[in-house]
Amino acid sequence: MDRTDPAGAIAAAAKRCSNWGRWGPDDVRGTMNFLTPEKRKQGASLVRRGVSFSLSQSFDANGPQKGWRRRTNPVHTMLDTGTDAAAGVQGFPHGIGGADDVIAMPLQCSTQWDGLGHIFDHGIAWNGRRAADVVTSLGDAVTGIETVASVVAGRGVLLDVGRHLSPGGELADGFAITEEHLAATIAAQGSAVGRGDIVLVRTGQLTRARRNGWGDYAGGPAPGLSFTTADWLHRTEIAAIATDTWGFEVRPNEFDDAFQPLHQVAIPHIGLFLGEMWDLDALAEDCAADGVYDFWLTAAPLPITGAVGSPVNPIAVK
Amino acid sequence: MDRTDPAGAIAAAAKRCSNWGRWGPDDVRGTMNFLTPEKRKQGASLVRRGVSFSLSQSFDANGPQKGWRRRTNPVHTMLDTGTDAAAGVQGFPHGIGGADDVIAMPLQCSTQWDGLGHIFDHGIAWNGRRAADVVTSLGDAVTGIETVASVVAGRGVLLDVGRHLSPGGELADGFAITEEHLAATIAAQGSAVGRGDIVLVRTGQLTRARRNGWGDYAGGPAPGLSFTTADWLHRTEIAAIATDTWGFEVRPNEFDDAFQPLHQVAIPHIGLFLGEMWDLDALAEDCAADGVYDFWLTAAPLPITGAVGSPVNPIAVK
Amino acid sequence: MDRTDPAGAIAAAAKRCSNWGRWGPDDVRGTMNFLTPEKRKQGASLVRRGVSFSLSQSFDANGPQKGWRRRTNPVHTMLDTGTDAAAGVQGFPHGIGGADDVIAMPLQCSTQWDGLGHIFDHGIAWNGRRAADVVTSLGDAVTGIETVASVVAGRGVLLDVGRHLSPGGELADGFAITEEHLAATIAAQGSAVGRGDIVLVRTGQLTRARRNGWGDYAGGPAPGLSFTTADWLHRTEIAAIATDTWGFEVRPNEFDDAFQPLHQVAIPHIGLFLGEMWDLDALAEDCAADGVYDFWLTAAPLPITGAVGSPVNPIAVK
Amino acid sequence: MDRTDPAGAIAAAAKRCSNWGRWGPDDVRGTMNFLTPEKRKQGASLVRRGVSFSLSQSFDANGPQKGWRRRTNPVHTMLDTGTDAAAGVQGFPHGIGGADDVIAMPLQCSTQWDGLGHIFDHGIAWNGRRAADVVTSLGDAVTGIETVASVVAGRGVLLDVGRHLSPGGELADGFAITEEHLAATIAAQGSAVGRGDIVLVRTGQLTRARRNGWGDYAGGPAPGLSFTTADWLHRTEIAAIATDTWGFEVRPNEFDDAFQPLHQVAIPHIGLFLGEMWDLDALAEDCAADGVYDFWLTAAPLPITGAVGSPVNPIAVK
């Protein structure tokens, strides 16, 4: 890899890994096309004990956001409260009282999916469309996250790279996870990863942030996928991939002057859905305990019309 | 039922149906306690074809809200756009561009769960707690929706009361669904409803609103559960119940001067989770076609800390 | 005027009325440059009785907005309340309690200024700049409303066209106010309008909306300035102009297929600041009573960095 | 002053300084009643050069807020942009394009007025009303900031205590400004302060924050009014007072366990309007240069119905 030529490396990877046209010129679901009813049947068959895990961080003012590009933590306010009800000021009959609430938040402030309209390559979005025709101030008119509202339920596989590669279970910030690391983890776990799977990569960074405080979790140095895994992401035909980090790929990025180069290949060219800031720790503990790393996973985005991402509470059931 | 005495009827039903203390004085999950791993195993066994259905309405400016108690439709705005990326004004290196977005919305503006902090009876919340101690301007400090973040996945059962009772598949506004109607629907479908199930009641009102426009969908006349079903809701030990209407119970309510009296029993006394504004139509078509009315259901709320409700994209898989 | 050729008429008016370069290539204040200290001295000298008038409509959920291009009415929610304080749940010492609040609103939802970044002509903004270089998703980087934060205080002149032209004091919806109407009103009032003045044109539409309900106040038919007044707006060298209507100019617009053609000349070419939805009724009553139509006017926008408009509470003092 | 007894000191000061009933039992304007037309005439007479100063900090993401009680910096997003217009995707006729925007912000995030519903003493609000009857989740139903929408324009007086007491022009954090300091500043400036004036106290802390970064500007140590100035605030019959600090009074507060004790007297008992986070530096420079410390001041709150505070762009004209 030539650290000085991100543009060249991205262009080459984009060419090798492109899925443009694979599902026709009108496709809006990218790799979610791999997630078939057959995969769902396989996923559901993995429920053995009926134990469920939420893979979502909380959504509140104590989150990691520090304002980068106006990404803030959620602001949750009340429209009605129990104190109002108790004070008898709500004006309802027969003693009923109520509370109600509102939220204002960036769609990518906490546990989230990147939609296909989230990233562009030289002004071009997924499937070769012009970004300016896809995502305007009115939102994503083509590949809004609502297009996959019913899709994201299937077989999940945890790759606990942190636990496999590091005695403490946490990869260092700046650690680039390569295809070899992924393969070694898969082998060590006895897992299989293939078409239509939703792959969850645990780095351990969130474990560390939970212990030490957020610091620069939102955008700072982090372990993550190496740019060189683009071909693996493409070849395995996975439906989606998620990590416990802010930005999925290793940070600082592996080029001298770069910003999320793997995104630039993965989203517009592979058509891959990326999950970020997932909380994989409780699930990972359970997987380490019973040696079973695959499960039934539902991770349905909120169908916010025209959104380029969505908050999500992914539920894994083993 | 004495139409002139809602307070008396509510007090009596509350006494008959109370689950206070059933799961200890510290309980925060109410009827979600019925949703056990065993139920999840049963639910997963219902996945036969792997077909998935989103039961969520869209989240956008075209929703039904008209401002009642400041409930508005979602306001979705962009932080970054494809037009900016195409214009080359984002300042990122190597041709990467991005879009990002924000939402401001009431948590109960579209498809949603009512949490246990949503409704009070004479200033008292679920399990006998004082409402003023539970839900302040800071949110629900005790029974916030995050307490059931990992729970809501199990066996779902659709009761298509609209289709069973009406040739056109739609109950009239103001139609009160009684226990007898529920029993008849269950019998006609060959369904079973019991402990830990998540019951979905289709009235057909949303079908009508989709055809005719929203009108007063948000708070106006609607078919829904009769106040008299409180005992059924309690006795069946279901984990949750959801409808395709704004307010779950029949409107106008069945007392002369009333506001959502069944809520006043169901939430603070039974500890029951209510889903509202679910879109059951596609699922109902499928159930009518294959005669199978139960399925796997994941309906995980966003874990918004302290929220008294949550938007949700419920996913049913058959 | 050729009703079938808005583009031609706009181009011609733009050419006749352009102020591009008048205050140098870097200018960001347009006609606010006419509002000099001299004008402020003149304005302050008009204070005779010390009576003040707020020219602002209220900012609340009962406003006229109906969602056009996502313009909603303000959503005001509380962060802390008196009920919380009274319930003793705020955790402050020595009996202090507090209330605090939040607002979410379009900047042009109620009484407002249009900034110079609000309207473009064929992709070109005030002073000939490319719109894409001026206003991105990050806001207006050049002519943000903060650039005139300290300027908007001077001599105000009310032109009560409604009262002058109509016995009831209200112009009909669709009535186009021409230069002749303005001149007649000025003459009837004994007023003078000239360089640096802030002109307030009362049509009476708000009076009617207050009586009859909002109806289509936000974007529907309305009295307002004729497209043909562009030259008057330019020639008089006024600093700004405001009306009691949603859109300043007459609606429906005077071309067969048009959207706010006078804006397209006034903002990007004249560099004129437009005020909309001002409440001129109380002031107009006073002016009619004492025959004095000019006053000291402060109408300072909130200096929201990069905003293309701003809510404002204009204060007239006579 | 007994540092260990804030409650006792507050109760005594409240008793000495109470204005309850002074303007009748229904009063909602407190000390704004002192701001009469006579004062406005006096204020207007102070305009000599016509030079205007905005006393507002900017409203943007770079503000001082760090999330205390959910007070964040403003979030400004675009509904329409110049990049959209330039890309030709807006769908308007004849080449018109537009930009529009939205803001979400706490009403007290930047330069602001505290309204009379902002602070309570033992559950009691201004004029002796019960806080729970005044400010609920629906807002302030009695003393909302809109009640003074037209009032706040009159004579302003700058007391540049920082410049008078400190060679560098900046008081140290924790410095308590006493009545003696105020009197000395007034004498040194040759100013007069009396009934109906709007007094602006410059401490210099904002000057420091601008140089050194915000640090704990929002809630941390700061110079400010001593609790002991309560009697001065009452006796002088000023209409309002504002500072260049977050919290008006000295911080840490002058009792061992306290939170803003002077607020507890000033707002609910004196009925005094407090301004915070005003930017007085440019005005102060000018006053120091010409030795004139009084001026016309318009500081009209946005009439947000039921708000307990308001952002404001105060304009001083000399």
Short mmCIF file of N, CA and C in Angstrom, two decimals, chain C residues 43-125:
data_model
loop_
_atom_site.label_atom_id
_atom_site.label_comp_id
_atom_site.label_asym_id
_atom_site.label_seq_id
_atom_site.Cartn_x
_atom_site.Cartn_y
_atom_site.Cartn_z
N GLY C 43 -33.70 58.64 13.28
CA GLY C 43 -34.71 57.73 13.85
C GLY C 43 -34.96 58.00 15.31
N ALA C 44 -33.88 58.16 16.07
CA ALA C 44 -34.04 58.38 17.51
C ALA C 44 -34.76 59.68 17.80
N SER C 45 -34.59 60.64 16.91
CA SER C 45 -35.25 61.95 17.13
C SER C 45 -36.76 61.85 16.97
N LEU C 46 -37.23 60.74 16.45
CA LEU C 46 -38.67 60.57 16.25
C LEU C 46 -39.39 60.10 17.51
N VAL C 47 -38.62 59.80 18.55
CA VAL C 47 -39.25 59.37 19.80
C VAL C 47 -39.81 60.59 20.51
N ARG C 48 -41.13 60.67 20.55
CA ARG C 48 -41.76 61.85 21.16
C ARG C 48 -42.48 61.51 22.45
N ARG C 49 -43.20 60.38 22.42
CA ARG C 49 -43.98 60.00 23.61
C ARG C 49 -43.35 58.85 24.38
N GLY C 50 -42.43 58.15 23.74
CA GLY C 50 -41.79 57.03 24.42
C GLY C 50 -42.62 55.76 24.42
N VAL C 51 -43.64 55.74 23.58
CA VAL C 51 -44.48 54.55 23.52
C VAL C 51 -43.86 53.52 22.58
N SER C 52 -43.83 52.27 23.04
CA SER C 52 -43.17 51.23 22.25
C SER C 52 -44.17 50.19 21.78
N PHE C 53 -43.87 49.62 20.62
CA PHE C 53 -44.72 48.61 20.01
C PHE C 53 -43.87 47.43 19.58
N SER C 54 -44.27 46.24 19.99
CA SER C 54 -43.65 45.05 19.43
C SER C 54 -44.35 44.73 18.12
N LEU C 55 -43.57 44.53 17.07
CA LEU C 55 -44.15 44.21 15.77
C LEU C 55 -44.04 42.71 15.48
N SER C 56 -43.89 41.93 16.53
CA SER C 56 -43.69 40.50 16.35
C SER C 56 -44.96 39.72 16.63
N GLN C 57 -45.23 38.78 15.76
CA GLN C 57 -46.22 37.77 16.09
C GLN C 57 -45.62 36.88 17.19
N SER C 58 -46.46 36.08 17.78
CA SER C 58 -45.94 35.17 18.79
C SER C 58 -45.23 33.99 18.13
N PHE C 59 -44.39 33.36 18.89
CA PHE C 59 -43.68 32.17 18.45
C PHE C 59 -44.22 30.99 19.25
N ASP C 60 -45.12 30.23 18.66
CA ASP C 60 -45.66 29.07 19.37
C ASP C 60 -46.33 28.11 18.41
N ALA C 61 -46.90 27.08 18.98
CA ALA C 61 -47.48 26.00 18.17
C ALA C 61 -48.73 26.43 17.43
N ASN C 62 -49.28 27.59 17.78
CA ASN C 62 -50.50 28.05 17.13
C ASN C 62 -50.25 28.95 15.92
N GLY C 63 -49.06 28.92 15.41
CA GLY C 63 -48.73 29.75 14.27
C GLY C 63 -49.29 29.23 12.96
N PRO C 64 -48.96 29.93 11.87
CA PRO C 64 -49.58 29.64 10.57
C PRO C 64 -48.97 28.48 9.79
N GLN C 65 -47.80 28.01 10.20
CA GLN C 65 -47.09 27.04 9.37
C GLN C 65 -47.83 25.72 9.27
N LYS C 66 -47.77 25.15 8.06
CA LYS C 66 -48.41 23.87 7.83
C LYS C 66 -47.48 22.84 7.20
N GLY C 67 -46.20 23.11 7.29
CA GLY C 67 -45.25 22.10 6.86
C GLY C 67 -44.64 22.30 5.48
N TRP C 68 -44.99 23.39 4.79
CA TRP C 68 -44.42 23.63 3.47
C TRP C 68 -42.89 23.63 3.53
N ARG C 69 -42.27 22.77 2.74
CA ARG C 69 -40.81 22.62 2.75
C ARG C 69 -40.27 22.49 4.18
N ARG C 70 -41.01 21.72 4.96
CA ARG C 70 -40.62 21.44 6.36
C ARG C 70 -40.62 22.67 7.28
N ARG C 71 -41.27 23.73 6.87
CA ARG C 71 -41.44 24.83 7.83
C ARG C 71 -42.59 24.49 8.76
N THR C 72 -42.26 24.30 10.00
CA THR C 72 -43.26 23.99 11.03
C THR C 72 -43.39 25.17 11.97
N ASN C 73 -44.36 25.13 12.83
CA ASN C 73 -44.41 26.10 13.92
C ASN C 73 -43.39 25.71 14.98
N PRO C 74 -43.03 26.64 15.84
CA PRO C 74 -42.03 26.34 16.86
C PRO C 74 -42.49 25.22 17.80
N VAL C 75 -41.54 24.41 18.23
CA VAL C 75 -41.79 23.42 19.27
C VAL C 75 -40.98 23.84 20.50
N HIS C 76 -41.68 24.22 21.52
CA HIS C 76 -41.08 24.74 22.75
C HIS C 76 -41.26 23.70 23.84
N THR C 77 -40.17 23.20 24.39
CA THR C 77 -40.28 22.21 25.46
C THR C 77 -39.45 22.65 26.66
N MET C 78 -39.79 22.08 27.79
CA MET C 78 -39.16 22.49 29.05
C MET C 78 -38.05 21.52 29.45
N LEU C 79 -36.97 22.06 29.94
CA LEU C 79 -35.90 21.26 30.53
C LEU C 79 -36.11 21.12 32.03
N ASP C 80 -36.74 22.08 32.63
CA ASP C 80 -37.04 22.07 34.06
C ASP C 80 -38.33 22.85 34.24
N THR C 81 -39.09 22.51 35.25
CA THR C 81 -40.41 23.13 35.42
C THR C 81 -40.69 23.52 36.87
N GLY C 82 -41.72 24.33 37.03
CA GLY C 82 -42.21 24.67 38.35
C GLY C 82 -42.82 23.49 39.07
N THR C 83 -43.43 22.58 38.31
CA THR C 83 -43.98 21.39 38.97
C THR C 83 -42.87 20.52 39.54
N ASP C 84 -41.77 20.41 38.82
CA ASP C 84 -40.62 19.69 39.37
C ASP C 84 -40.11 20.39 40.62
N ALA C 85 -39.99 21.70 40.53
CA ALA C 85 -39.49 22.46 41.68
C ALA C 85 -40.40 22.28 42.89
N ALA C 86 -41.71 22.37 42.63
CA ALA C 86 -42.66 22.24 43.73
C ALA C 86 -42.64 20.84 44.33
N ALA C 87 -42.37 19.85 43.48
CA ALA C 87 -42.32 18.47 43.97
C ALA C 87 -41.01 18.17 44.70
N GLY C 88 -40.09 19.13 44.68
CA GLY C 88 -38.84 18.95 45.41
C GLY C 88 -37.90 17.92 44.82
N VAL C 89 -37.97 17.75 43.51
CA VAL C 89 -37.16 16.70 42.89
C VAL C 89 -35.95 17.23 42.12
N GLN C 90 -35.65 18.53 42.28
CA GLN C 90 -34.59 19.09 41.44
C GLN C 90 -33.19 18.98 42.03
N GLY C 91 -33.14 18.73 43.33
CA GLY C 91 -31.84 18.51 43.92
C GLY C 91 -31.00 19.74 44.17
N PHE C 92 -31.62 20.91 44.18
CA PHE C 92 -30.88 22.14 44.48
C PHE C 92 -30.97 22.44 45.97
N PRO C 93 -29.99 23.20 46.50
CA PRO C 93 -30.01 23.52 47.93
C PRO C 93 -30.90 24.71 48.27
N HIS C 94 -31.08 24.94 49.51
CA HIS C 94 -31.75 26.12 50.13
C HIS C 94 -33.03 26.57 49.45
N GLY C 95 -33.77 25.60 48.90
CA GLY C 95 -35.11 25.94 48.42
C GLY C 95 -35.18 26.61 47.08
N ILE C 96 -34.05 26.75 46.39
CA ILE C 96 -34.13 27.34 45.06
C ILE C 96 -34.67 26.29 44.09
N GLY C 97 -35.47 26.73 43.15
CA GLY C 97 -35.97 25.87 42.09
C GLY C 97 -35.90 26.63 40.80
N GLY C 98 -35.94 25.92 39.70
CA GLY C 98 -35.80 26.63 38.43
C GLY C 98 -36.56 25.98 37.30
N ALA C 99 -36.80 26.76 36.29
CA ALA C 99 -37.38 26.29 35.05
C ALA C 99 -36.47 26.73 33.91
N ASP C 100 -36.45 25.93 32.86
CA ASP C 100 -35.56 26.20 31.75
C ASP C 100 -36.21 25.61 30.51
N ASP C 101 -35.82 26.08 29.34
CA ASP C 101 -36.54 25.60 28.17
C ASP C 101 -35.70 25.58 26.90
N VAL C 102 -36.27 24.97 25.90
CA VAL C 102 -35.62 24.68 24.63
C VAL C 102 -36.59 25.03 23.52
N ILE C 103 -36.06 25.43 22.38
CA ILE C 103 -36.95 25.62 21.24
C ILE C 103 -36.34 24.96 20.00
N ALA C 104 -37.21 24.43 19.17
CA ALA C 104 -36.81 23.97 17.84
C ALA C 104 -37.75 24.65 16.86
N MET C 105 -37.17 25.37 15.91
CA MET C 105 -38.03 26.11 14.98
C MET C 105 -37.29 26.47 13.71
N PRO C 106 -38.03 26.51 12.60
CA PRO C 106 -37.48 27.12 11.40
C PRO C 106 -37.22 28.60 11.68
N LEU C 107 -36.17 29.13 11.11
CA LEU C 107 -35.84 30.52 11.38
C LEU C 107 -36.82 31.47 10.71
N GLN C 108 -37.63 30.96 9.79
CA GLN C 108 -38.60 31.80 9.13
C GLN C 108 -40.03 31.33 9.43
N CYS C 109 -40.24 30.85 10.66
CA CYS C 109 -41.57 30.32 10.99
C CYS C 109 -42.54 31.42 11.41
N SER C 110 -42.03 32.51 11.94
CA SER C 110 -42.87 33.61 12.41
C SER C 110 -42.19 34.91 11.98
N THR C 111 -42.43 35.98 12.70
CA THR C 111 -41.87 37.28 12.31
C THR C 111 -40.36 37.15 12.07
N GLN C 112 -39.90 37.62 10.94
CA GLN C 112 -38.56 37.24 10.48
C GLN C 112 -37.94 38.24 9.56
N TRP C 113 -36.64 38.14 9.40
CA TRP C 113 -35.89 38.76 8.31
C TRP C 113 -35.43 37.68 7.35
N ASP C 114 -35.54 37.93 6.07
CA ASP C 114 -34.81 37.17 5.06
C ASP C 114 -33.41 37.74 5.00
N GLY C 115 -32.41 36.90 5.11
CA GLY C 115 -31.03 37.35 4.90
C GLY C 115 -30.68 37.32 3.43
N LEU C 116 -29.48 37.79 3.12
CA LEU C 116 -29.07 37.87 1.71
C LEU C 116 -28.77 36.49 1.12
N GLY C 117 -28.59 35.49 1.96
CA GLY C 117 -28.36 34.14 1.44
C GLY C 117 -29.64 33.35 1.24
N HIS C 118 -30.78 34.00 1.37
CA HIS C 118 -32.05 33.27 1.33
C HIS C 118 -32.50 32.94 -0.09
N ILE C 119 -32.17 33.80 -1.05
CA ILE C 119 -32.68 33.60 -2.42
C ILE C 119 -31.55 33.77 -3.44
N PHE C 120 -31.63 32.93 -4.47
CA PHE C 120 -30.63 32.98 -5.54
C PHE C 120 -31.31 33.16 -6.90
N ASP C 121 -30.54 33.68 -7.85
CA ASP C 121 -31.03 33.80 -9.23
C ASP C 121 -30.13 32.95 -10.11
N HIS C 122 -30.68 31.88 -10.63
CA HIS C 122 -29.89 30.98 -11.47
C HIS C 122 -28.57 30.61 -10.80
N GLY C 123 -28.66 30.26 -9.54
CA GLY C 123 -27.46 29.79 -8.84
C GLY C 123 -26.51 30.87 -8.42
N ILE C 124 -26.94 32.11 -8.52
CA ILE C 124 -26.06 33.22 -8.14
C ILE C 124 -26.68 33.98 -6.97
N ALA C 125 -25.86 34.28 -5.99
CA ALA C 125 -26.31 34.97 -4.78
C ALA C 125 -25.91 36.45 -4.84
#
